[in-house]
Amino acid sequence: MPDTHSPALRSNQPADAHAAVYRYDEFDKTFIFERVEQFRAQVERRIKGEITEEEFKPIRLMNGLYLQLHAYMLRVAVPYGMLSSTQVRRLARIARVYDKGYGHFTTRQNIQFNWPKLEDVPAILHELAEVDMHAIQTSGNCIRNVTTDQFCGAAADELVDPRVYAEILRQWSTLHPEFTYLPRKFKIAITGSPNDRAAVQVHDIGLIAKKDEVTGRVGFTVYVGGGQGRTPYLAVKARDFVPVEEIIGYLEAILRVYNQLGRRDNIYKARIKITVNEMGPAKFLGLIEEEYARLPRQKFHVDPAIVDAIQTHFAAPPWADLPAVSESFEAAKQADPAFARWTRTNLTAHKTQGYAIATISLKPIGGIPGDAESSQLETVADLADLYSFGEVRVTHEQNLVLAHVRQDDLYALWQALDKAGLGTANAGLISDIIACPGLDYCALANTRAIPVAQRIAERFADLDRQHDLGELKIKISGCINACGHHHVGHIGILGVDKKGEEFFQILLGGDAGTNAALGEIVGPGFDYDGIIDAVEVVVNTFVKLRQPGEIFIKTLARTGHAPFKEALYARA
Amino acid sequence: MLVKAKGTQQSVAASRLLDGEAVWLGTGNIWVEDVALAAVFDGADAIAEALCFAKAEEKRQVVVDVYPLDVEITDQGTRPTHLRERLKGIGPTVRRDLGKQARQPTA
Amino acid sequence: MPVLDRGLPIDDRWTDLADDQDMPADGAVIVSLERWRADRDALTARRDAIGVRLKSNQLATEISSDLGSLSLVALEFPKFRDGRAFSAARELRERFDYKGEIRAFGHIIPDQYLFLTRVGVDTVVVPADRVGPAWAHALKEISVAFQPALGREEGTSLLRRHLKGTVPA
């Protein structure tokens, strides 16, 4: 066994004793097993014909079970992206025993299995419950898994750790009696860093946690009405500061107004973003404030004791006192250029001296974005135990993260990752592509998305070229539902069906970060072969236009879309 | 996205309730796992009758998600005209080792 | 149609009156919001209990000033997926402090029953061929709740215990 700095391993505790996941108490356990048995009974009633498919569908969806093109698909919740190594190993086991040996990480920090049988799903949910996991509300017209910054609790730039609040929201929204049959799905994202890594402004509700500079009180800037899909909107600011104690009451007010006034006549106009914008933000926000003013706020008051109690689950791991500079790390970078290249893209500054945050790329060149084999999941779990307190995170960009790695351990970590096909040095680069499952799996898609991502990655396979291009985010959706986030890609690609043929439109200028922006369609679409050339034309145009050190999105902002449009369509 | 069938030759697709396997209505009202063996119904009356049977199978908890699709008859058997339906008959193009395409053809 | 209370069919004293049906001489009746507004004087003159039906697009505010005259408010689920009545029920209880009976009718499935009781619904109307043990069972399947609501007391989660006003005495 390699050397380990894991204090847990050395003291005979479970290796993931310090992983920052919410550990179920007796009530949570009672609930989760009751929920499994409830679903087991529902499946039995369905198979016996006591409920129709129409009635069963929302029930199975609220337990994460879809019917897709080739099979059922089970989406398992990874609350705010946090996993212990025990949980990762259980996911690997489920993939191997009940599925086809792999899982797919999603843009909502969840994991999907593409081939479960309906009959097996209660057993899968039971296995998940044994490790404090579930698939509740990963689909359906309810409040979905709350997402957050994958670097929370570790990032140097963080002001407030959002996880405790994300967990409070997870509990509050679980089987909420009033808000489980909403007009449409409802997504909440929360971040605690001024550098938004959770894309909060394209969520139904986006929360930015911050501390009041004078009083030191924690609260949230609340955004409402953002979203992607066929009618993308950036959220509008509802309030600049809602203190923690009031946040649940405030969210109740937003959800109640939406549940009563959101459109139910047209599925495409049912999201809150449409309600906000058809009514006008001022009027909608006025209704929220009226509702909030008359709610029994006392009932929803978040006691500081609850914050403290839940906070203990997210206590910082026992970081060691380390020198700021690791000599072995510096030496390894000197000796191994491939490692040095990985450190340039896949590491993020940690708030504790001597540590780093490592992003594990699930985007090997030519691979399927976000897919991981059972054996790879087990490798990640082992490495998490050795080097990162047994904790693994899922990013909305479909990668994994080990958040607390000693700089001394980075070289050994990378070597092990590389051996498992997980060491690609491309985080944030052109081949780190978000792609929805597309028509290869999804029943709703119009076109494939994964092979487009694969072929772009192969076209730009040369990592030196990728590093030279710098940060460039490509996001691909196989239909206008925008699960591949194409609206907020620096280069977005949208697949459309044109008389039975796959066609792809290019959008430029989207941004999911702090300066959130929606991309604009640049012109007519390209066919399946042409789209790869078109992306290369855009990239080459950027290379011609860029100033030294400038990344794609900055060049585009400076020059506008015209030179790109010209390069793409000049010949036509 | 599901494309509305409007041709004169149509087949009927569904998914098996218990395991989600994609199936098509074959000749003799048997569900088949190979789209090439899907029965082709010619004209509105035949299509309506087939759909009626398929919907009844839905009520008997055999299949779910029943719908008609446009097809053509080829030397290799029934072939859906739309890409989505062809992929349903094959499996993911990015994982040739999975789905129907990975199975040994039965003799 | 059978009416369930706590999962079991009860003898129902109410007559559900369509808008074109004649008013019976006596007995408790449930009428539409429109008929209540049109025939209020005649209805109150009968001195029998009055209930009003709300469609799912009719908010609780439509009836809030009349609640003193009403012994029952019936909330419609045109489709079980249309969840507006969950908010209507909760507003009747929480915002307007309504103490009368709240009844849910229309397309409702057992899997919603627990939620209904938790937003303040007392009774549900169920087609005869759908009456069965699933309803009573649905109330017992999940014994833990994570958020403050109405209805019977459930086991309490960590969050629920700490949300003010719900800490068990």
PDB file of N, CA and C in Angstrom, chain A residues 509-543:
ATOM      1  N   GLY A 509     -20.416  33.307 -26.958  1.00  0.00           N
ATOM      2  CA  GLY A 509     -20.446  34.351 -25.935  1.00  0.00           C
ATOM      3  C   GLY A 509     -21.211  34.034 -24.669  1.00  0.00           C
ATOM      4  N   GLY A 510     -21.628  32.794 -24.487  1.00  0.00           N
ATOM      5  CA  GLY A 510     -22.287  32.453 -23.230  1.00  0.00           C
ATOM      6  C   GLY A 510     -21.265  32.332 -22.106  1.00  0.00           C
ATOM      7  N   ASP A 511     -21.739  32.466 -20.873  1.00  0.00           N
ATOM      8  CA  ASP A 511     -20.836  32.362 -19.728  1.00  0.00           C
ATOM      9  C   ASP A 511     -21.653  31.927 -18.513  1.00  0.00           C
ATOM     10  N   ALA A 512     -21.212  30.873 -17.856  1.00  0.00           N
ATOM     11  CA  ALA A 512     -21.944  30.363 -16.697  1.00  0.00           C
ATOM     12  C   ALA A 512     -21.401  30.946 -15.399  1.00  0.00           C
ATOM     13  N   GLY A 513     -20.370  31.753 -15.488  1.00  0.00           N
ATOM     14  CA  GLY A 513     -19.676  32.211 -14.284  1.00  0.00           C
ATOM     15  C   GLY A 513     -20.289  33.456 -13.680  1.00  0.00           C
ATOM     16  N   THR A 514     -19.443  34.186 -12.958  1.00  0.00           N
ATOM     17  CA  THR A 514     -19.903  35.369 -12.251  1.00  0.00           C
ATOM     18  C   THR A 514     -20.480  36.403 -13.208  1.00  0.00           C
ATOM     19  N   ASN A 515     -19.888  36.516 -14.397  1.00  0.00           N
ATOM     20  CA  ASN A 515     -20.426  37.426 -15.405  1.00  0.00           C
ATOM     21  C   ASN A 515     -21.350  36.640 -16.328  1.00  0.00           C
ATOM     22  N   ALA A 516     -22.386  36.067 -15.738  1.00  0.00           N
ATOM     23  CA  ALA A 516     -23.258  35.168 -16.492  1.00  0.00           C
ATOM     24  C   ALA A 516     -23.796  35.866 -17.734  1.00  0.00           C
ATOM     25  N   ALA A 517     -23.784  35.133 -18.843  1.00  0.00           N
ATOM     26  CA  ALA A 517     -24.304  35.680 -20.098  1.00  0.00           C
ATOM     27  C   ALA A 517     -24.839  34.531 -20.926  1.00  0.00           C
ATOM     28  N   LEU A 518     -25.830  34.845 -21.760  1.00  0.00           N
ATOM     29  CA  LEU A 518     -26.395  33.849 -22.664  1.00  0.00           C
ATOM     30  C   LEU A 518     -25.773  34.031 -24.043  1.00  0.00           C
ATOM     31  N   GLY A 519     -25.357  32.942 -24.648  1.00  0.00           N
ATOM     32  CA  GLY A 519     -24.755  33.020 -25.969  1.00  0.00           C
ATOM     33  C   GLY A 519     -25.791  33.361 -27.035  1.00  0.00           C
ATOM     34  N   GLU A 520     -25.283  33.828 -28.185  1.00  0.00           N
ATOM     35  CA  GLU A 520     -26.183  34.132 -29.304  1.00  0.00           C
ATOM     36  C   GLU A 520     -25.864  33.222 -30.466  1.00  0.00           C
ATOM     37  N   ILE A 521     -26.915  32.794 -31.145  1.00  0.00           N
ATOM     38  CA  ILE A 521     -26.726  31.956 -32.330  1.00  0.00           C
ATOM     39  C   ILE A 521     -26.017  32.781 -33.390  1.00  0.00           C
ATOM     40  N   VAL A 522     -24.969  32.213 -33.963  1.00  0.00           N
ATOM     41  CA  VAL A 522     -24.112  33.002 -34.840  1.00  0.00           C
ATOM     42  C   VAL A 522     -24.604  32.974 -36.287  1.00  0.00           C
ATOM     43  N   GLY A 523     -25.357  31.951 -36.664  1.00  0.00           N
ATOM     44  CA  GLY A 523     -25.840  31.888 -38.044  1.00  0.00           C
ATOM     45  C   GLY A 523     -26.408  30.527 -38.345  1.00  0.00           C
ATOM     46  N   PRO A 524     -26.588  30.208 -39.629  1.00  0.00           N
ATOM     47  CA  PRO A 524     -27.161  28.910 -39.990  1.00  0.00           C
ATOM     48  C   PRO A 524     -26.346  27.744 -39.425  1.00  0.00           C
ATOM     49  N   GLY A 525     -27.001  26.605 -39.225  1.00  0.00           N
ATOM     50  CA  GLY A 525     -26.355  25.459 -38.614  1.00  0.00           C
ATOM     51  C   GLY A 525     -25.473  24.680 -39.573  1.00  0.00           C
ATOM     52  N   PHE A 526     -24.812  23.678 -39.028  1.00  0.00           N
ATOM     53  CA  PHE A 526     -23.883  22.841 -39.790  1.00  0.00           C
ATOM     54  C   PHE A 526     -24.294  21.388 -39.652  1.00  0.00           C
ATOM     55  N   ASP A 527     -23.944  20.584 -40.638  1.00  0.00           N
ATOM     56  CA  ASP A 527     -24.309  19.177 -40.537  1.00  0.00           C
ATOM     57  C   ASP A 527     -23.317  18.444 -39.623  1.00  0.00           C
ATOM     58  N   TYR A 528     -23.547  17.146 -39.464  1.00  0.00           N
ATOM     59  CA  TYR A 528     -22.799  16.348 -38.494  1.00  0.00           C
ATOM     60  C   TYR A 528     -21.297  16.411 -38.747  1.00  0.00           C
ATOM     61  N   ASP A 529     -20.889  16.403 -40.001  1.00  0.00           N
ATOM     62  CA  ASP A 529     -19.455  16.499 -40.305  1.00  0.00           C
ATOM     63  C   ASP A 529     -18.967  17.932 -40.223  1.00  0.00           C
ATOM     64  N   GLY A 530     -19.809  18.853 -40.695  1.00  0.00           N
ATOM     65  CA  GLY A 530     -19.393  20.255 -40.789  1.00  0.00           C
ATOM     66  C   GLY A 530     -19.209  20.931 -39.441  1.00  0.00           C
ATOM     67  N   ILE A 531     -19.878  20.455 -38.408  1.00  0.00           N
ATOM     68  CA  ILE A 531     -19.822  21.169 -37.127  1.00  0.00           C
ATOM     69  C   ILE A 531     -18.411  21.164 -36.537  1.00  0.00           C
ATOM     70  N   ILE A 532     -17.667  20.084 -36.768  1.00  0.00           N
ATOM     71  CA  ILE A 532     -16.319  20.025 -36.196  1.00  0.00           C
ATOM     72  C   ILE A 532     -15.409  21.043 -36.891  1.00  0.00           C
ATOM     73  N   ASP A 533     -15.511  21.097 -38.229  1.00  0.00           N
ATOM     74  CA  ASP A 533     -14.746  22.109 -38.972  1.00  0.00           C
ATOM     75  C   ASP A 533     -15.138  23.511 -38.521  1.00  0.00           C
ATOM     76  N   ALA A 534     -16.423  23.704 -38.313  1.00  0.00           N
ATOM     77  CA  ALA A 534     -16.894  25.042 -37.932  1.00  0.00           C
ATOM     78  C   ALA A 534     -16.311  25.460 -36.588  1.00  0.00           C
ATOM     79  N   VAL A 535     -16.262  24.524 -35.647  1.00  0.00           N
ATOM     80  CA  VAL A 535     -15.664  24.848 -34.346  1.00  0.00           C
ATOM     81  C   VAL A 535     -14.193  25.221 -34.535  1.00  0.00           C
ATOM     82  N   GLU A 536     -13.523  24.488 -35.421  1.00  0.00           N
ATOM     83  CA  GLU A 536     -12.107  24.796 -35.641  1.00  0.00           C
ATOM     84  C   GLU A 536     -11.930  26.176 -36.289  1.00  0.00           C
ATOM     85  N   VAL A 537     -12.853  26.535 -37.177  1.00  0.00           N
ATOM     86  CA  VAL A 537     -12.797  27.875 -37.775  1.00  0.00           C
ATOM     87  C   VAL A 537     -12.933  28.941 -36.689  1.00  0.00           C
ATOM     88  N   VAL A 538     -13.874  28.741 -35.774  1.00  0.00           N
ATOM     89  CA  VAL A 538     -14.059  29.702 -34.682  1.00  0.00           C
ATOM     90  C   VAL A 538     -12.780  29.800 -33.851  1.00  0.00           C
ATOM     91  N   VAL A 539     -12.202  28.646 -33.557  1.00  0.00           N
ATOM     92  CA  VAL A 539     -11.001  28.630 -32.721  1.00  0.00           C
ATOM     93  C   VAL A 539      -9.827  29.297 -33.450  1.00  0.00           C
ATOM     94  N   ASN A 540      -9.672  28.991 -34.729  1.00  0.00           N
ATOM     95  CA  ASN A 540      -8.574  29.606 -35.482  1.00  0.00           C
ATOM     96  C   ASN A 540      -8.751  31.111 -35.601  1.00  0.00           C
ATOM     97  N   THR A 541      -9.992  31.537 -35.737  1.00  0.00           N
ATOM     98  CA  THR A 541     -10.264  32.977 -35.796  1.00  0.00           C
ATOM     99  C   THR A 541      -9.845  33.643 -34.487  1.00  0.00           C
ATOM    100  N   PHE A 542     -10.176  32.971 -33.392  1.00  0.00           N
ATOM    101  CA  PHE A 542      -9.752  33.480 -32.082  1.00  0.00           C
ATOM    102  C   PHE A 542      -8.231  33.580 -32.014  1.00  0.00           C
ATOM    103  N   VAL A 543      -7.532  32.564 -32.493  1.00  0.00           N
ATOM    104  CA  VAL A 543      -6.065  32.563 -32.412  1.00  0.00           C
ATOM    105  C   VAL A 543      -5.494  33.748 -33.204  1.00  0.00           C
TER     106      VAL A 543
END
